[in-house]
N, CA and C atoms as an extended XYZ file, in Angstrom:
381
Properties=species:S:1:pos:R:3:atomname:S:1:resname:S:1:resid:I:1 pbc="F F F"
N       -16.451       -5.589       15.837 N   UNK     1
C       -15.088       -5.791       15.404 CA  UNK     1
C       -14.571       -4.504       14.756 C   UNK     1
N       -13.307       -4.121       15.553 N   UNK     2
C       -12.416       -3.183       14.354 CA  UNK     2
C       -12.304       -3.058       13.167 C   UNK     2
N       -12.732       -2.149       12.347 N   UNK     3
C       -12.372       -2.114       10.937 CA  UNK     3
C       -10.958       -2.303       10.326 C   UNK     3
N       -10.382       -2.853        9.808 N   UNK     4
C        -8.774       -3.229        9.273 CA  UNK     4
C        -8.808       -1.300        8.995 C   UNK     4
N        -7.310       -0.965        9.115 N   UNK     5
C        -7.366        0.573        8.321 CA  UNK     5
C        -6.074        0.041        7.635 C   UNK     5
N        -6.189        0.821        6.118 N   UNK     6
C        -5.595        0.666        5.085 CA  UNK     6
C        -4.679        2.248        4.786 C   UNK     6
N        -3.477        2.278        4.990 N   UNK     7
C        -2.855        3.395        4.063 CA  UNK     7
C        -2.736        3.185        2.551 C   UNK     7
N        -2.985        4.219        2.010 N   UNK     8
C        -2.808        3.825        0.683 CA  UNK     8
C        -1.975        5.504        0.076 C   UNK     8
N        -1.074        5.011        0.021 N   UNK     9
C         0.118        6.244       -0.786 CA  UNK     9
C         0.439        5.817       -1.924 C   UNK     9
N        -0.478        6.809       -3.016 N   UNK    10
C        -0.101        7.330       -4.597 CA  UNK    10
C        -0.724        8.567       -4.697 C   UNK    10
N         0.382        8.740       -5.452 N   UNK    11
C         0.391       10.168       -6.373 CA  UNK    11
C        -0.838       10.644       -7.414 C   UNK    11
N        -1.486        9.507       -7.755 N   UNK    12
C        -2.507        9.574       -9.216 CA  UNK    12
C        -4.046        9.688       -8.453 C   UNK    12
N        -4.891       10.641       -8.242 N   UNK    13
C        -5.996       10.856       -7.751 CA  UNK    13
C        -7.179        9.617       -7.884 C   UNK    13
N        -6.955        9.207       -9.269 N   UNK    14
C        -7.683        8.450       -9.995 CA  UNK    14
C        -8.027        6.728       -9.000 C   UNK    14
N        -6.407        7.082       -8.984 N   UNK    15
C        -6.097        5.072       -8.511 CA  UNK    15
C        -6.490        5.627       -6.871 C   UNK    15
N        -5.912        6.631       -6.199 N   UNK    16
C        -6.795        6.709       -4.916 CA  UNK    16
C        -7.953        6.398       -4.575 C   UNK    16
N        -8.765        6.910       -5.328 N   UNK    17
C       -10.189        7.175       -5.301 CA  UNK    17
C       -10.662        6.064       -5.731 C   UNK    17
N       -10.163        5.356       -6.726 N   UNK    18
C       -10.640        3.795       -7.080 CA  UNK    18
C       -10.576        2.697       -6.059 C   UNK    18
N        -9.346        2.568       -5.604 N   UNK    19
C        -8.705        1.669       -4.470 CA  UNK    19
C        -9.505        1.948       -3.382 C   UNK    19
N        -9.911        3.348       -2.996 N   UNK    20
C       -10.706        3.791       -1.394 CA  UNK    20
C       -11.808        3.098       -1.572 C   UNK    20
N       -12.667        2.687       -2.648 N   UNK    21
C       -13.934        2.445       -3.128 CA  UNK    21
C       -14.120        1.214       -3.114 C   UNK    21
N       -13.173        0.880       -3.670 N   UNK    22
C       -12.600       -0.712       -3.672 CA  UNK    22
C       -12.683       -1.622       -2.270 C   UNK    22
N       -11.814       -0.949       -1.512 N   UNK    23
C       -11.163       -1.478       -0.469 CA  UNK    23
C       -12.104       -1.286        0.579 C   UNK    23
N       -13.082        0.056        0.751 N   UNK    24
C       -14.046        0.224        1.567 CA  UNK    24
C       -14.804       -0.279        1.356 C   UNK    24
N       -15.659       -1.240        0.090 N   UNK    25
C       -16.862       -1.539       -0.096 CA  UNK    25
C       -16.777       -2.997        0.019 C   UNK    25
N       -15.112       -3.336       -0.460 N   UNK    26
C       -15.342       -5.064       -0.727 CA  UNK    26
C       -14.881       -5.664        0.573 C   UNK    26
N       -13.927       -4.888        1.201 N   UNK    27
C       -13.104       -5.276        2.196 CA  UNK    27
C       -13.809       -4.768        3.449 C   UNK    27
N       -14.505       -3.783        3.440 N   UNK    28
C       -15.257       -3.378        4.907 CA  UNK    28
C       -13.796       -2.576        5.669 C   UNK    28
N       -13.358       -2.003        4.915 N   UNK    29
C       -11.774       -1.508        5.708 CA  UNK    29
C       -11.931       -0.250        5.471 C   UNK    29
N       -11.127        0.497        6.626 N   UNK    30
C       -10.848        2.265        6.503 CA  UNK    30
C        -9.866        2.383        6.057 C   UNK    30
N        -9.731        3.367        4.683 N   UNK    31
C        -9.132        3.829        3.877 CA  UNK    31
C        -8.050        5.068        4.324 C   UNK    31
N        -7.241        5.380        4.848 N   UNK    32
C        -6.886        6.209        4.930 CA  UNK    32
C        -5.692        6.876        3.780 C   UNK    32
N        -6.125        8.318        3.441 N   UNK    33
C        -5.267        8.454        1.951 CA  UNK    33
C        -4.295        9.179        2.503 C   UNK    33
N        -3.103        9.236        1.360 N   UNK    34
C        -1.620       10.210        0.910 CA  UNK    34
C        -1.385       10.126       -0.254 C   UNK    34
N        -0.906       11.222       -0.870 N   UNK    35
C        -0.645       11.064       -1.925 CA  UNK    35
C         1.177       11.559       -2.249 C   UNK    35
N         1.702       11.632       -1.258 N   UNK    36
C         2.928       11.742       -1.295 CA  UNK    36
C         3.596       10.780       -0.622 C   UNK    36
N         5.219       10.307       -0.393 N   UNK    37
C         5.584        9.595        0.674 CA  UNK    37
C         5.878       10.396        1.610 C   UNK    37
N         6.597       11.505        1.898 N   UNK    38
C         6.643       12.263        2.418 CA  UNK    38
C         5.169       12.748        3.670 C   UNK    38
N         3.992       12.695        3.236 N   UNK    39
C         2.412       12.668        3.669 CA  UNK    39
C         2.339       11.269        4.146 C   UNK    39
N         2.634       10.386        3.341 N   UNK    40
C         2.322        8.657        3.552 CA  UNK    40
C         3.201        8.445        5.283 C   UNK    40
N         4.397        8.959        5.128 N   UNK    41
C         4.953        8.519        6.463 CA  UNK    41
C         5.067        9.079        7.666 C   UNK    41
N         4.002       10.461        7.353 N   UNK    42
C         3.836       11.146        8.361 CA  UNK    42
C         2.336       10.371        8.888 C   UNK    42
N         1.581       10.002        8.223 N   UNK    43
C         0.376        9.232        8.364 CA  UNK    43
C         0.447        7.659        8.800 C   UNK    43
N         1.433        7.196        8.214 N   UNK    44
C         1.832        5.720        8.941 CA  UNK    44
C         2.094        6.234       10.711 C   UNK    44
N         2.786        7.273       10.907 N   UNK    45
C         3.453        7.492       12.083 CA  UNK    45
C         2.130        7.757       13.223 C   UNK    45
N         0.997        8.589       12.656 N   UNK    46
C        -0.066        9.293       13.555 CA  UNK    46
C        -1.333        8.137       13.466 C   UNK    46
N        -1.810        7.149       12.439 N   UNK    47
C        -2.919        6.757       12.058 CA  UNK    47
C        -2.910        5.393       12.436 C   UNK    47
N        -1.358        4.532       12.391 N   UNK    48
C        -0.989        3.468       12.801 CA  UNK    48
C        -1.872        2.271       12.393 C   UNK    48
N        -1.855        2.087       10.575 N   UNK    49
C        -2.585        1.354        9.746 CA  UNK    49
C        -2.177       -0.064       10.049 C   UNK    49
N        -3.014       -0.911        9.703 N   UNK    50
C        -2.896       -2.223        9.351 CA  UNK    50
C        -1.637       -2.816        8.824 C   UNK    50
N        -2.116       -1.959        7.656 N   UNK    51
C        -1.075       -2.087        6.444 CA  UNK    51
C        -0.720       -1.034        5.516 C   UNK    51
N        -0.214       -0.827        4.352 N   UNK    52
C         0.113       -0.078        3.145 CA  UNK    52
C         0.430        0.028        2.331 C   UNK    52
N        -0.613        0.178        1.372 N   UNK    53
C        -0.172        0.138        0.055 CA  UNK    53
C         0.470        1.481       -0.813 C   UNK    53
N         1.214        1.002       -1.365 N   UNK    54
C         2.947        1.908       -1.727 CA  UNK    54
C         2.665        2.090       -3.163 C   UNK    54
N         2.677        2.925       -3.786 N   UNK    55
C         2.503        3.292       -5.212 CA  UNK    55
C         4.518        3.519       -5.336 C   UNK    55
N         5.031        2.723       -6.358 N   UNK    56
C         6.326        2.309       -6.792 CA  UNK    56
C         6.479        3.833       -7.110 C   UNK    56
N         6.430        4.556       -8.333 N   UNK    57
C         6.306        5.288       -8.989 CA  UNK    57
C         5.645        6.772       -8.746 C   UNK    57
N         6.456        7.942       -8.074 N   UNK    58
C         6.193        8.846       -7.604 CA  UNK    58
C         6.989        9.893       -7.397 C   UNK    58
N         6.582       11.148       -7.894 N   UNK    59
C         7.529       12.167       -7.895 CA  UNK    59
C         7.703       12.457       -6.394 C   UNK    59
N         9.471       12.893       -6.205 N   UNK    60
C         9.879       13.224       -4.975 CA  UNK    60
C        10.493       12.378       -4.341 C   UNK    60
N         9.733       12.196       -3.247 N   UNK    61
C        10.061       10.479       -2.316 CA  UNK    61
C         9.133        9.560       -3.341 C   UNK    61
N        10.098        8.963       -4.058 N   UNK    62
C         9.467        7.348       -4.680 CA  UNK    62
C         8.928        6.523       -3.612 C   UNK    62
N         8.246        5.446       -4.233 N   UNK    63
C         7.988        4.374       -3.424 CA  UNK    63
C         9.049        3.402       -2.336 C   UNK    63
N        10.255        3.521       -3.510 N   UNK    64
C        11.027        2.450       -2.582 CA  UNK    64
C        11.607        3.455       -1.318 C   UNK    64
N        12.374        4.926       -2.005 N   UNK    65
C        12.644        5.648       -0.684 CA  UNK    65
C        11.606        5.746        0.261 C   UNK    65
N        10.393        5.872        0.240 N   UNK    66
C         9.445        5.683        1.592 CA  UNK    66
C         9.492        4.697        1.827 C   UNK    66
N         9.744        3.658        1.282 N   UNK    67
C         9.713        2.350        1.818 CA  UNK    67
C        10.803        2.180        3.016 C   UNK    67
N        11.739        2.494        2.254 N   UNK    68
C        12.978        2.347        3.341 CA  UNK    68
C        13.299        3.341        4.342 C   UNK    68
N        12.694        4.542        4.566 N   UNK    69
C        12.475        5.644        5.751 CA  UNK    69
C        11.475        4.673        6.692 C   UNK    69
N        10.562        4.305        6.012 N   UNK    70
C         9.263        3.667        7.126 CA  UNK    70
C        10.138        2.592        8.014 C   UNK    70
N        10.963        1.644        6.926 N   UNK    71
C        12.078        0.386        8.096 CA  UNK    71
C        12.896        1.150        9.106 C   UNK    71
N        13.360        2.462        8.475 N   UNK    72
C        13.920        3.067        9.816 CA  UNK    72
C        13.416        3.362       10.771 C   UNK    72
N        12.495        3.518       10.449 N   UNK    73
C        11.259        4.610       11.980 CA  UNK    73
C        11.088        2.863       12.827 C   UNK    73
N        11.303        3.414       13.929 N   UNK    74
C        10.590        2.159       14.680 CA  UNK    74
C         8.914        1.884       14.922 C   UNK    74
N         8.484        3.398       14.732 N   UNK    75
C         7.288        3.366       15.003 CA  UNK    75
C         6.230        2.600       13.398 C   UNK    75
N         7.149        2.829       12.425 N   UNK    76
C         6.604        2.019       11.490 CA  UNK    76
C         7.420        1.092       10.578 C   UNK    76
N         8.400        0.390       11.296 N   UNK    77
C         9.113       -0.338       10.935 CA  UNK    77
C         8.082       -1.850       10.963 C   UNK    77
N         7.330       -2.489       11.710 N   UNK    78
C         6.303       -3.189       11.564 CA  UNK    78
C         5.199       -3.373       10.665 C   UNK    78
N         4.901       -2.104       10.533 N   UNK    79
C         3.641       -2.245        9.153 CA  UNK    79
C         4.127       -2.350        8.107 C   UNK    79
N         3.037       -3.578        7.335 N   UNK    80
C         3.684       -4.329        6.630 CA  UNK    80
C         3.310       -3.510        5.322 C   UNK    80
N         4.088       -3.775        3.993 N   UNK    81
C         4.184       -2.884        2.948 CA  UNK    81
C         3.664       -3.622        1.634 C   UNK    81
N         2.488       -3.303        1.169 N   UNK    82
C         2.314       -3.862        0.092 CA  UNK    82
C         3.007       -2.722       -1.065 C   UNK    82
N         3.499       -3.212       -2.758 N   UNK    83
C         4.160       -2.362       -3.563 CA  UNK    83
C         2.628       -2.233       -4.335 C   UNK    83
N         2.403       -1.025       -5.199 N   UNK    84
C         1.854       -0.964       -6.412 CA  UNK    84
C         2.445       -0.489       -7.299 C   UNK    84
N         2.413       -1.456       -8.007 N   UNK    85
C         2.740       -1.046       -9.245 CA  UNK    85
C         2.619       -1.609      -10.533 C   UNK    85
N         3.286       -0.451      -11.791 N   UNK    86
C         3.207       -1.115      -13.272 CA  UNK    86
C         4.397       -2.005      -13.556 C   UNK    86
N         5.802       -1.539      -12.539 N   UNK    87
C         6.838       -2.450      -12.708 CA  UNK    87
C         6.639       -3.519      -12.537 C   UNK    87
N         6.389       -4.687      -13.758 N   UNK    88
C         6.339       -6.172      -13.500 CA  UNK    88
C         7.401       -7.095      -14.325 C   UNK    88
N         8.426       -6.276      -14.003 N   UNK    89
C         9.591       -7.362      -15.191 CA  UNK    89
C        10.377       -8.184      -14.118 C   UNK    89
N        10.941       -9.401      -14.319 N   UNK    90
C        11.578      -10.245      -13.123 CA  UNK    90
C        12.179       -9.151      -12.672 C   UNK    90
N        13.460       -8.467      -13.342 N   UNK    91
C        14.402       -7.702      -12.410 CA  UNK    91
C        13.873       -6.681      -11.161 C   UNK    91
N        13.243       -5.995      -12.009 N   UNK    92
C        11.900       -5.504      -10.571 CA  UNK    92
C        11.544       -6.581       -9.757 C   UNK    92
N        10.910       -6.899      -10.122 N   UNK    93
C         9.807       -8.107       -8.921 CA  UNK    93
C        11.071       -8.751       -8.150 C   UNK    93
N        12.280       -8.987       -8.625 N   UNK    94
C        13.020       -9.622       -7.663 CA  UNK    94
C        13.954       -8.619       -7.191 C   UNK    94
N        13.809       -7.024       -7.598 N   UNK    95
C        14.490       -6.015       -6.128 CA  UNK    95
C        13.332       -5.833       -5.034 C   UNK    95
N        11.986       -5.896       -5.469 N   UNK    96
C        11.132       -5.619       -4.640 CA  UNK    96
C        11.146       -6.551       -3.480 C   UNK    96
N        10.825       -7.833       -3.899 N   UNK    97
C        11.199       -9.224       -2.960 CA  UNK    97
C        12.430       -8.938       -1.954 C   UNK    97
N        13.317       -8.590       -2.915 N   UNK    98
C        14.615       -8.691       -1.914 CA  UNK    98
C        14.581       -7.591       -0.915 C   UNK    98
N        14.113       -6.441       -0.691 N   UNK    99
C        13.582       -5.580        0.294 CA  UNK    99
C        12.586       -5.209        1.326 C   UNK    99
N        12.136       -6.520        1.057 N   UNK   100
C        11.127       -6.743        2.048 CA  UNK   100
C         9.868       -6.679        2.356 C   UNK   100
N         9.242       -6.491        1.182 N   UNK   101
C         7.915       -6.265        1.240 CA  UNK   101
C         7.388       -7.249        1.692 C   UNK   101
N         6.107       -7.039        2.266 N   UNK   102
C         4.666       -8.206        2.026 CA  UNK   102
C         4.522       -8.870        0.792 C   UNK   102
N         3.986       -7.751       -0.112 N   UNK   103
C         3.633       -8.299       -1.693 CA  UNK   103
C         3.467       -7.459       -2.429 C   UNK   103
N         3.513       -7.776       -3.438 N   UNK   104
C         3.020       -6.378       -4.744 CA  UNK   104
C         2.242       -6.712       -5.599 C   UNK   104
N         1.268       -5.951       -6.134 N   UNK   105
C         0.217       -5.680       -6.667 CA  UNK   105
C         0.281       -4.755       -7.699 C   UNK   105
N        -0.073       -5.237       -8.546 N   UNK   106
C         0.446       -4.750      -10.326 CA  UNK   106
C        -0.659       -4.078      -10.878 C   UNK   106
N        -0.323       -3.115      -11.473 N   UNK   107
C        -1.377       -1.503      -11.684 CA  UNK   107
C        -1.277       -1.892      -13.572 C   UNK   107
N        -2.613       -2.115      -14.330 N   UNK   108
C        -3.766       -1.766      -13.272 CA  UNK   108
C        -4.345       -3.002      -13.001 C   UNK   108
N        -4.980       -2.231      -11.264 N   UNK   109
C        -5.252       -3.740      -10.825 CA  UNK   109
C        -7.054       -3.694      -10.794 C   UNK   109
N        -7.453       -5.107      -11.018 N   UNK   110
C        -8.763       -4.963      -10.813 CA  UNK   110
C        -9.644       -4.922       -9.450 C   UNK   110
N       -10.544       -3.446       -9.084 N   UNK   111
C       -11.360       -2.663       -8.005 CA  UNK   111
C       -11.837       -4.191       -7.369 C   UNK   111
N       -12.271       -4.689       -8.081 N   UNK   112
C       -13.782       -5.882       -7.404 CA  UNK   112
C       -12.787       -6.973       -6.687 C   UNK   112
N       -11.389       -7.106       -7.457 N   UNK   113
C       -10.806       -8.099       -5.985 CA  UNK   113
C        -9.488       -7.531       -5.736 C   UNK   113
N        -9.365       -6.204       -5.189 N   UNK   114
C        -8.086       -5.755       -4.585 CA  UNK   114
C        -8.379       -6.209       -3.251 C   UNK   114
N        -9.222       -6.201       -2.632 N   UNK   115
C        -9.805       -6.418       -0.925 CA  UNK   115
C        -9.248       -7.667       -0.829 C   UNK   115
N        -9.303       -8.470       -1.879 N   UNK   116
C        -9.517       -9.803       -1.612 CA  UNK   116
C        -7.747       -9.947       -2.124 C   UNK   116
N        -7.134       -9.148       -2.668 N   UNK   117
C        -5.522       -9.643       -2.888 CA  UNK   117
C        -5.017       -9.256       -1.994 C   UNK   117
N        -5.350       -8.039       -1.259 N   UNK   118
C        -4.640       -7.542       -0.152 CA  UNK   118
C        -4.926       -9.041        1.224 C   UNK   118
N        -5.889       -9.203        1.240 N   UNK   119
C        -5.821      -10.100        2.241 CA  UNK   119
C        -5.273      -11.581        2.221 C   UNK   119
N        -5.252      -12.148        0.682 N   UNK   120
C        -4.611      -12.977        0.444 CA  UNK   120
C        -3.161      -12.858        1.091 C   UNK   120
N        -2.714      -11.567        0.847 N   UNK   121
C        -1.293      -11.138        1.019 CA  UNK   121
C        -0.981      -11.207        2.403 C   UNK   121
N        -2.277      -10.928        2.845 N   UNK   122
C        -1.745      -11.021        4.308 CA  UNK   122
C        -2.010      -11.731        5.544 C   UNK   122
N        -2.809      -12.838        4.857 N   UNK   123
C        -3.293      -13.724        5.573 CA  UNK   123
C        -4.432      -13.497        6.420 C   UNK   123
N        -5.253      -12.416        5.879 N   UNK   124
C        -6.488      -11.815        6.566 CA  UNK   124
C        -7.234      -12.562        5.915 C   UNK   124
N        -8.465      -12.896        7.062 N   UNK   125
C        -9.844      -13.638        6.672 CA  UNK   125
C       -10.902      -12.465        5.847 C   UNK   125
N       -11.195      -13.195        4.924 N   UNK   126
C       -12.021      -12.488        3.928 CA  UNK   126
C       -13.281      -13.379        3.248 C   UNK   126
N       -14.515      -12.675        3.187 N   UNK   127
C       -15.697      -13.118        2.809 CA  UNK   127
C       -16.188      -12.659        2.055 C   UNK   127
């Protein structure tokens, strides 16, 4: 069976490297990194992930502007968008909703069941 591949675009080395560890060990999934959006949507375009997880909060192209370049592209207008982030106040959580995401995932999040929220999120079978 195919390995799920995971984009994961943030800026913070730390949460990369945690999440890759995370996601590769619990989830059995390929990690593929960016740490820009700008990098993130050149990599959605060539790598053609599963899914992606979106760090909110990022110098340059923010999260939501990559978010909304990726709905334009046709080529990654399909992959679905998980948010990360620290923004967890209703007014957030309900612009995020209203734009379309998959789901969001609130920083910081715990390594031992991100595998297992991401798939909740997406209706992937997980063991």
């Amino acid at each position: 069976m195919i390995p799920k591949r995971i984009l994961l675009i943030d800026d913070e080395d730390d949460i990369r490297e945690i999440a890759q560890l995370s996601l590769e060990m619990m989830g059995g999934w390929e990690v593929v990194l960016a740490n820009s959006g700008r990098e993130g949507i050149e990599k959605a375009q060539t790598d053609e992930p599963d899914v992606i997880l979106l760090d909110v909060m990022m110098p340059g192209l923010d999260g939501l502007a990559t978010f909304q370049r990726l709905q334009a592209d046709p080529v990654t207008q399909r992959i679905p968008v998980i948010l990360l982030t620290a923004k967890v106040q209703s007014p957030d959580q309900r612009t995020f909703e209203q734009l379309g995401v998959s789901g969001l995932i609130t920083k910081p999040f715990e390594p031992l069941t991100l595998a297992e929220q991401v798939a909740k999120i997406l209706g992937w079978d997980f063991d």
